[in-house]
mmCIF file with all atom_site columns, C-alpha atoms in Angstrom:
data_model
loop_
_atom_site.group_PDB
_atom_site.id
_atom_site.type_symbol
_atom_site.label_atom_id
_atom_site.label_alt_id
_atom_site.label_comp_id
_atom_site.label_asym_id
_atom_site.label_entity_id
_atom_site.label_seq_id
_atom_site.pdbx_PDB_ins_code
_atom_site.Cartn_x
_atom_site.Cartn_y
_atom_site.Cartn_z
_atom_site.occupancy
_atom_site.B_iso_or_equiv
_atom_site.pdbx_formal_charge
_atom_site.auth_seq_id
_atom_site.auth_comp_id
_atom_site.auth_asym_id
_atom_site.auth_atom_id
_atom_site.pdbx_PDB_model_num
ATOM 1   C CA . MET A 1 1   ? -2.476  -15.950 -8.797  1.00 51.00 ? 28  MET A CA 1
ATOM 2   C CA . ALA A 1 2   ? -6.019  -17.250 -6.852  1.00 55.00 ? 29  ALA A CA 1
ATOM 3   C CA . ASP A 1 3   ? -9.449  -16.054 -8.078  1.00 79.00 ? 30  ASP A CA 1
ATOM 4   C CA . LYS A 1 4   ? -8.722  -13.020 -6.022  1.00 90.00 ? 31  LYS A CA 1
ATOM 5   C CA . PRO A 1 5   ? -5.469  -11.626 -6.290  1.00 94.00 ? 32  PRO A CA 1
ATOM 6   C CA . SER A 1 6   ? -3.893  -10.520 -2.885  1.00 96.00 ? 33  SER A CA 1
ATOM 7   C CA . VAL A 1 7   ? -1.364  -7.451  -2.823  1.00 97.00 ? 34  VAL A CA 1
ATOM 8   C CA . LEU A 1 8   ? 0.704   -6.518  0.343   1.00 95.00 ? 35  LEU A CA 1
ATOM 9   C CA . PHE A 1 9   ? 2.505   -3.120  0.647   1.00 96.00 ? 36  PHE A CA 1
ATOM 10  C CA . VAL A 1 10  ? 5.174   -2.593  2.483   1.00 93.00 ? 37  VAL A CA 1
ATOM 11  C CA . CYS A 1 11  ? 7.162   0.265   4.097   1.00 91.00 ? 38  CYS A CA 1
ATOM 12  C CA . VAL A 1 12  ? 9.327   0.864   6.769   1.00 89.00 ? 39  VAL A CA 1
ATOM 13  C CA . HIS A 1 13  ? 6.526   2.295   9.557   1.00 92.00 ? 40  HIS A CA 1
ATOM 14  C CA . ASN A 1 14  ? 3.036   1.289   7.892   1.00 94.00 ? 41  ASN A CA 1
ATOM 15  C CA . ALA A 1 15  ? 1.973   4.570   8.504   1.00 95.00 ? 42  ALA A CA 1
ATOM 16  C CA . GLY A 1 16  ? 1.990   6.414   5.578   1.00 96.00 ? 43  GLY A CA 1
ATOM 17  C CA . ARG A 1 17  ? 2.912   5.400   2.284   1.00 96.00 ? 44  ARG A CA 1
ATOM 18  C CA . SER A 1 18  ? 1.847   2.006   2.293   1.00 96.00 ? 45  SER A CA 1
ATOM 19  C CA . GLN A 1 19  ? -1.323  2.792   4.185   1.00 97.00 ? 46  GLN A CA 1
ATOM 20  C CA . MET A 1 20  ? -2.312  5.183   1.326   1.00 98.00 ? 47  MET A CA 1
ATOM 21  C CA . ALA A 1 21  ? -1.702  2.649   -0.837  1.00 98.00 ? 48  ALA A CA 1
ATOM 22  C CA . ALA A 1 22  ? -3.834  0.343   0.914   1.00 98.00 ? 49  ALA A CA 1
ATOM 23  C CA . GLY A 1 23  ? -6.509  2.697   1.398   1.00 98.00 ? 50  GLY A CA 1
ATOM 24  C CA . TRP A 1 24  ? -6.521  3.815   -2.443  1.00 98.00 ? 51  TRP A CA 1
ATOM 25  C CA . LEU A 1 25  ? -6.486  -0.201  -3.779  1.00 98.00 ? 52  LEU A CA 1
ATOM 26  C CA . ARG A 1 26  ? -9.642  -0.822  -1.384  1.00 97.00 ? 53  ARG A CA 1
ATOM 27  C CA . HIS A 1 27  ? -11.032 2.358   -2.675  1.00 97.00 ? 54  HIS A CA 1
ATOM 28  C CA . LEU A 1 28  ? -10.365 1.507   -6.542  1.00 96.00 ? 55  LEU A CA 1
ATOM 29  C CA . ALA A 1 29  ? -10.739 -2.386  -6.561  1.00 95.00 ? 56  ALA A CA 1
ATOM 30  C CA . GLY A 1 30  ? -13.450 -2.986  -3.906  1.00 93.00 ? 57  GLY A CA 1
ATOM 31  C CA . ASP A 1 31  ? -13.916 -6.473  -3.461  1.00 92.00 ? 58  ASP A CA 1
ATOM 32  C CA . ALA A 1 32  ? -11.685 -7.973  -6.605  1.00 94.00 ? 59  ALA A CA 1
ATOM 33  C CA . VAL A 1 33  ? -8.067  -7.773  -4.397  1.00 95.00 ? 60  VAL A CA 1
ATOM 34  C CA . GLU A 1 34  ? -7.423  -8.826  -1.488  1.00 96.00 ? 61  GLU A CA 1
ATOM 35  C CA . VAL A 1 35  ? -5.478  -6.013  0.461   1.00 97.00 ? 62  VAL A CA 1
ATOM 36  C CA . ARG A 1 36  ? -2.734  -6.430  3.513   1.00 97.00 ? 63  ARG A CA 1
ATOM 37  C CA . SER A 1 37  ? 0.034   -3.850  4.439   1.00 96.00 ? 64  SER A CA 1
ATOM 38  C CA . ALA A 1 38  ? 2.879   -3.856  6.425   1.00 94.00 ? 65  ALA A CA 1
ATOM 39  C CA . GLY A 1 39  ? 6.100   -2.162  7.970   1.00 92.00 ? 66  GLY A CA 1
ATOM 40  C CA . SER A 1 40  ? 9.731   -3.419  8.948   1.00 88.00 ? 67  SER A CA 1
ATOM 41  C CA . ALA A 1 41  ? 9.574   -1.162  11.738  1.00 90.00 ? 68  ALA A CA 1
ATOM 42  C CA . PRO A 1 42  ? 5.882   -0.022  12.535  1.00 94.00 ? 69  PRO A CA 1
ATOM 43  C CA . ALA A 1 43  ? 4.971   3.209   13.959  1.00 95.00 ? 70  ALA A CA 1
ATOM 44  C CA . ASP A 1 44  ? 2.710   3.224   16.744  1.00 96.00 ? 71  ASP A CA 1
ATOM 45  C CA . ARG A 1 45  ? 0.036   4.734   14.722  1.00 96.00 ? 72  ARG A CA 1
ATOM 46  C CA . ILE A 1 46  ? -1.211  6.082   11.207  1.00 97.00 ? 73  ILE A CA 1
ATOM 47  C CA . ASN A 1 47  ? 0.554   9.599   10.409  1.00 97.00 ? 74  ASN A CA 1
ATOM 48  C CA . PRO A 1 48  ? -2.017  12.262  11.024  1.00 97.00 ? 75  PRO A CA 1
ATOM 49  C CA . VAL A 1 49  ? -1.502  14.061  7.488   1.00 98.00 ? 76  VAL A CA 1
ATOM 50  C CA . ALA A 1 50  ? -1.787  10.734  5.378   1.00 97.00 ? 77  ALA A CA 1
ATOM 51  C CA . VAL A 1 51  ? -5.405  10.036  6.697   1.00 98.00 ? 78  VAL A CA 1
ATOM 52  C CA . GLU A 1 52  ? -6.382  14.070  6.206   1.00 98.00 ? 79  GLU A CA 1
ATOM 53  C CA . ALA A 1 53  ? -5.128  13.816  3.054   1.00 98.00 ? 80  ALA A CA 1
ATOM 54  C CA . MET A 1 54  ? -6.863  10.514  2.118   1.00 98.00 ? 81  MET A CA 1
ATOM 55  C CA . ARG A 1 55  ? -10.016 12.069  3.625   1.00 98.00 ? 82  ARG A CA 1
ATOM 56  C CA . GLU A 1 56  ? -9.665  14.941  1.346   1.00 98.00 ? 83  GLU A CA 1
ATOM 57  C CA . VAL A 1 57  ? -10.370 12.414  -1.426  1.00 98.00 ? 84  VAL A CA 1
ATOM 58  C CA . GLY A 1 58  ? -13.202 10.293  0.409   1.00 98.00 ? 85  GLY A CA 1
ATOM 59  C CA . VAL A 1 59  ? -11.123 7.366   1.425   1.00 98.00 ? 86  VAL A CA 1
ATOM 60  C CA . ASP A 1 60  ? -11.146 6.340   5.294   1.00 97.00 ? 87  ASP A CA 1
ATOM 61  C CA . ILE A 1 61  ? -8.194  4.767   6.162   1.00 97.00 ? 88  ILE A CA 1
ATOM 62  C CA . THR A 1 62  ? -8.702  5.669   9.794   1.00 96.00 ? 89  THR A CA 1
ATOM 63  C CA . ALA A 1 63  ? -9.506  2.335   11.049  1.00 94.00 ? 90  ALA A CA 1
ATOM 64  C CA . GLU A 1 64  ? -6.177  0.924   10.269  1.00 94.00 ? 91  GLU A CA 1
ATOM 65  C CA . GLN A 1 65  ? -2.742  0.440   12.278  1.00 96.00 ? 92  GLN A CA 1
ATOM 66  C CA . PRO A 1 66  ? 0.297   -0.047  11.278  1.00 97.00 ? 93  PRO A CA 1
ATOM 67  C CA . LYS A 1 67  ? 1.239   -3.709  11.443  1.00 96.00 ? 94  LYS A CA 1
ATOM 68  C CA . LYS A 1 68  ? 4.811   -5.680  11.822  1.00 95.00 ? 95  LYS A CA 1
ATOM 69  C CA . LEU A 1 69  ? 5.665   -7.360  8.359   1.00 90.00 ? 96  LEU A CA 1
ATOM 70  C CA . GLU A 1 70  ? 5.529   -11.164 8.855   1.00 90.00 ? 97  GLU A CA 1
ATOM 71  C CA . TYR A 1 71  ? 6.682   -14.074 6.847   1.00 87.00 ? 98  TYR A CA 1
ATOM 72  C CA . ALA A 1 72  ? 3.605   -15.716 6.227   1.00 90.00 ? 99  ALA A CA 1
ATOM 73  C CA . THR A 1 73  ? 1.733   -12.619 5.167   1.00 90.00 ? 100 THR A CA 1
ATOM 74  C CA . ALA A 1 74  ? 4.710   -12.175 2.539   1.00 88.00 ? 101 ALA A CA 1
ATOM 75  C CA . GLN A 1 75  ? 4.672   -15.120 1.384   1.00 89.00 ? 102 GLN A CA 1
ATOM 76  C CA . ALA A 1 76  ? 0.718   -15.560 1.256   1.00 90.00 ? 103 ALA A CA 1
ATOM 77  C CA . SER A 1 77  ? 0.555   -12.660 -0.953  1.00 93.00 ? 104 SER A CA 1
ATOM 78  C CA . ASP A 1 78  ? 0.711   -12.569 -5.254  1.00 93.00 ? 105 ASP A CA 1
ATOM 79  C CA . VAL A 1 79  ? 1.989   -9.282  -5.068  1.00 95.00 ? 106 VAL A CA 1
ATOM 80  C CA . VAL A 1 80  ? 4.722   -7.753  -2.708  1.00 93.00 ? 107 VAL A CA 1
ATOM 81  C CA . ILE A 1 81  ? 5.167   -3.876  -3.649  1.00 94.00 ? 108 ILE A CA 1
ATOM 82  C CA . THR A 1 82  ? 7.536   -2.493  -1.381  1.00 91.00 ? 109 THR A CA 1
ATOM 83  C CA . MET A 1 83  ? 8.312   1.354   -0.845  1.00 90.00 ? 110 MET A CA 1
ATOM 84  C CA . GLY A 1 84  ? 11.735  2.192   0.719   1.00 76.00 ? 111 GLY A CA 1
ATOM 85  C CA . CYS A 1 85  ? 11.658  -0.478  3.363   1.00 67.00 ? 112 CYS A CA 1
ATOM 86  C CA . GLY A 1 86  ? 15.188  -1.678  1.458   1.00 64.00 ? 113 GLY A CA 1
ATOM 87  C CA . ASP A 1 87  ? 16.678  -5.321  2.508   1.00 63.00 ? 114 ASP A CA 1
ATOM 88  C CA . VAL A 1 88  ? 14.402  -6.200  5.076   1.00 63.00 ? 115 VAL A CA 1
ATOM 89  C CA . CYS A 1 89  ? 11.793  -7.228  3.018   1.00 68.00 ? 116 CYS A CA 1
ATOM 90  C CA . PRO A 1 90  ? 11.377  -11.047 2.234   1.00 66.00 ? 117 PRO A CA 1
ATOM 91  C CA . VAL A 1 91  ? 11.629  -12.318 -1.195  1.00 73.00 ? 118 VAL A CA 1
ATOM 92  C CA . PHE A 1 92  ? 9.682   -15.340 -2.383  1.00 73.00 ? 119 PHE A CA 1
ATOM 93  C CA . PRO A 1 93  ? 10.298  -16.909 -5.765  1.00 76.00 ? 120 PRO A CA 1
ATOM 94  C CA . GLY A 1 94  ? 7.438   -16.773 -8.174  1.00 80.00 ? 121 GLY A CA 1
ATOM 95  C CA . LYS A 1 95  ? 6.125   -13.461 -6.439  1.00 86.00 ? 122 LYS A CA 1
ATOM 96  C CA . ARG A 1 96  ? 5.545   -10.642 -8.557  1.00 91.00 ? 123 ARG A CA 1
ATOM 97  C CA . TYR A 1 97  ? 7.812   -7.409  -6.697  1.00 90.00 ? 124 TYR A CA 1
ATOM 98  C CA . GLU A 1 98  ? 7.708   -4.142  -7.550  1.00 91.00 ? 125 GLU A CA 1
ATOM 99  C CA . ASP A 1 99  ? 9.572   -1.218  -5.771  1.00 90.00 ? 126 ASP A CA 1
ATOM 100 C CA . TRP A 1 100 ? 7.681   1.773   -5.455  1.00 93.00 ? 127 TRP A CA 1
ATOM 101 C CA . LYS A 1 101 ? 10.314  4.826   -5.167  1.00 92.00 ? 128 LYS A CA 1
ATOM 102 C CA . LEU A 1 102 ? 7.793   7.707   -3.419  1.00 93.00 ? 129 LEU A CA 1
ATOM 103 C CA . ASP A 1 103 ? 9.086   10.330  -1.296  1.00 93.00 ? 130 ASP A CA 1
ATOM 104 C CA . ASP A 1 104 ? 8.002   9.492   2.690   1.00 92.00 ? 131 ASP A CA 1
ATOM 105 C CA . PRO A 1 105 ? 5.282   11.739  3.843   1.00 94.00 ? 132 PRO A CA 1
ATOM 106 C CA . ALA A 1 106 ? 6.388   11.354  7.894   1.00 92.00 ? 133 ALA A CA 1
ATOM 107 C CA . GLY A 1 107 ? 7.606   15.141  8.619   1.00 94.00 ? 134 GLY A CA 1
ATOM 108 C CA . GLN A 1 108 ? 5.846   16.578  5.594   1.00 96.00 ? 135 GLN A CA 1
ATOM 109 C CA . GLY A 1 109 ? 2.990   18.917  5.527   1.00 97.00 ? 136 GLY A CA 1
ATOM 110 C CA . ILE A 1 110 ? -0.318  18.287  3.899   1.00 98.00 ? 137 ILE A CA 1
ATOM 111 C CA . ALA A 1 111 ? 0.525   20.050  0.089   1.00 98.00 ? 138 ALA A CA 1
ATOM 112 C CA . ALA A 1 112 ? 3.418   17.556  0.206   1.00 97.00 ? 139 ALA A CA 1
ATOM 113 C CA . VAL A 1 113 ? 1.322   14.441  1.552   1.00 98.00 ? 140 VAL A CA 1
ATOM 114 C CA . ARG A 1 114 ? -1.187  15.601  -1.626  1.00 98.00 ? 141 ARG A CA 1
ATOM 115 C CA . GLY A 1 115 ? 1.407   15.023  -3.810  1.00 98.00 ? 142 GLY A CA 1
ATOM 116 C CA . ILE A 1 116 ? 2.330   11.680  -2.716  1.00 97.00 ? 143 ILE A CA 1
ATOM 117 C CA . ARG A 1 117 ? -1.007  10.577  -2.620  1.00 98.00 ? 144 ARG A CA 1
ATOM 118 C CA . ASP A 1 118 ? -1.786  11.423  -5.630  1.00 98.00 ? 145 ASP A CA 1
ATOM 119 C CA . GLU A 1 119 ? 1.541   9.486   -7.376  1.00 98.00 ? 146 GLU A CA 1
ATOM 120 C CA . ILE A 1 120 ? 0.127   6.731   -4.947  1.00 98.00 ? 147 ILE A CA 1
ATOM 121 C CA . ARG A 1 121 ? -3.632  6.911   -6.721  1.00 98.00 ? 148 ARG A CA 1
ATOM 122 C CA . ASP A 1 122 ? -2.018  6.588   -10.434 1.00 98.00 ? 149 ASP A CA 1
ATOM 123 C CA . ARG A 1 123 ? 0.039   3.738   -9.481  1.00 98.00 ? 150 ARG A CA 1
ATOM 124 C CA . VAL A 1 124 ? -2.555  1.603   -7.534  1.00 98.00 ? 151 VAL A CA 1
ATOM 125 C CA . GLN A 1 125 ? -5.175  2.585   -10.442 1.00 97.00 ? 152 GLN A CA 1
ATOM 126 C CA . ALA A 1 126 ? -2.680  1.070   -13.054 1.00 96.00 ? 153 ALA A CA 1
ATOM 127 C CA . LEU A 1 127 ? -2.134  -2.186  -10.599 1.00 96.00 ? 154 LEU A CA 1
ATOM 128 C CA . VAL A 1 128 ? -5.961  -2.231  -10.714 1.00 95.00 ? 155 VAL A CA 1
ATOM 129 C CA . ASN A 1 129 ? -5.976  -2.273  -14.587 1.00 93.00 ? 156 ASN A CA 1
ATOM 130 C CA . ASP A 1 130 ? -3.500  -4.825  -14.650 1.00 91.00 ? 157 ASP A CA 1
ATOM 131 C CA . LEU A 1 131 ? -4.338  -7.426  -12.157 1.00 90.00 ? 158 LEU A CA 1
ATOM 132 C CA . VAL A 1 132 ? -8.663  -7.015  -12.464 1.00 82.00 ? 159 VAL A CA 1
ATOM 133 C CA . ARG A 1 133 ? -9.235  -5.326  -15.492 1.00 70.00 ? 160 ARG A CA 1
ATOM 134 C CA . GLY A 1 134 ? -6.455  -7.265  -17.229 1.00 60.00 ? 161 GLY A CA 1
ATOM 135 C CA . ARG A 1 135 ? -8.096  -10.544 -15.949 1.00 58.00 ? 162 ARG A CA 1
ATOM 136 C CA . ALA A 1 136 ? -11.946 -9.904  -17.272 1.00 49.00 ? 163 ALA A CA 1
#
C-alpha cells in the first residue's frame, strides 16, 4: 500500500450506498485516504434521499456523479469495498476486499436511509481506524 491508501466503494448504481460511504470517508479521513466510488450499472444521478440523509449530518455529496466501474480504477485501488454488486466486481490478487451487506436505499424513505447512513458511518469509521490510525 502506498503512503496514502486508496479505497474504492462499489455498488450497482453508484447512487446511494457507495456515494454515502465515499462521503463519509472524505469527511472522516480528510486527505489521508484517496477516495473513489463506482457502479456496475451507474444511475443518472445520486439518490436525492441519500443526499438529504448525508446533508442532515453535515456531509455534502451533491457534487458527486455516478460513475461506471472501470478496470483500471479497481486495479489502482488498495481496498475495494463492494455493496451488492455481485459477480460484476473485478478481483485482483493482492487487493484487500470487503463485501458490506447493506440495505439498498433506492426507493426507501428518509427514516430507512438514515439507518443505512449510520451503519455505513460506523463501518467507514472502523476502516479509517484500520487504514490511517493503524499506520501511525
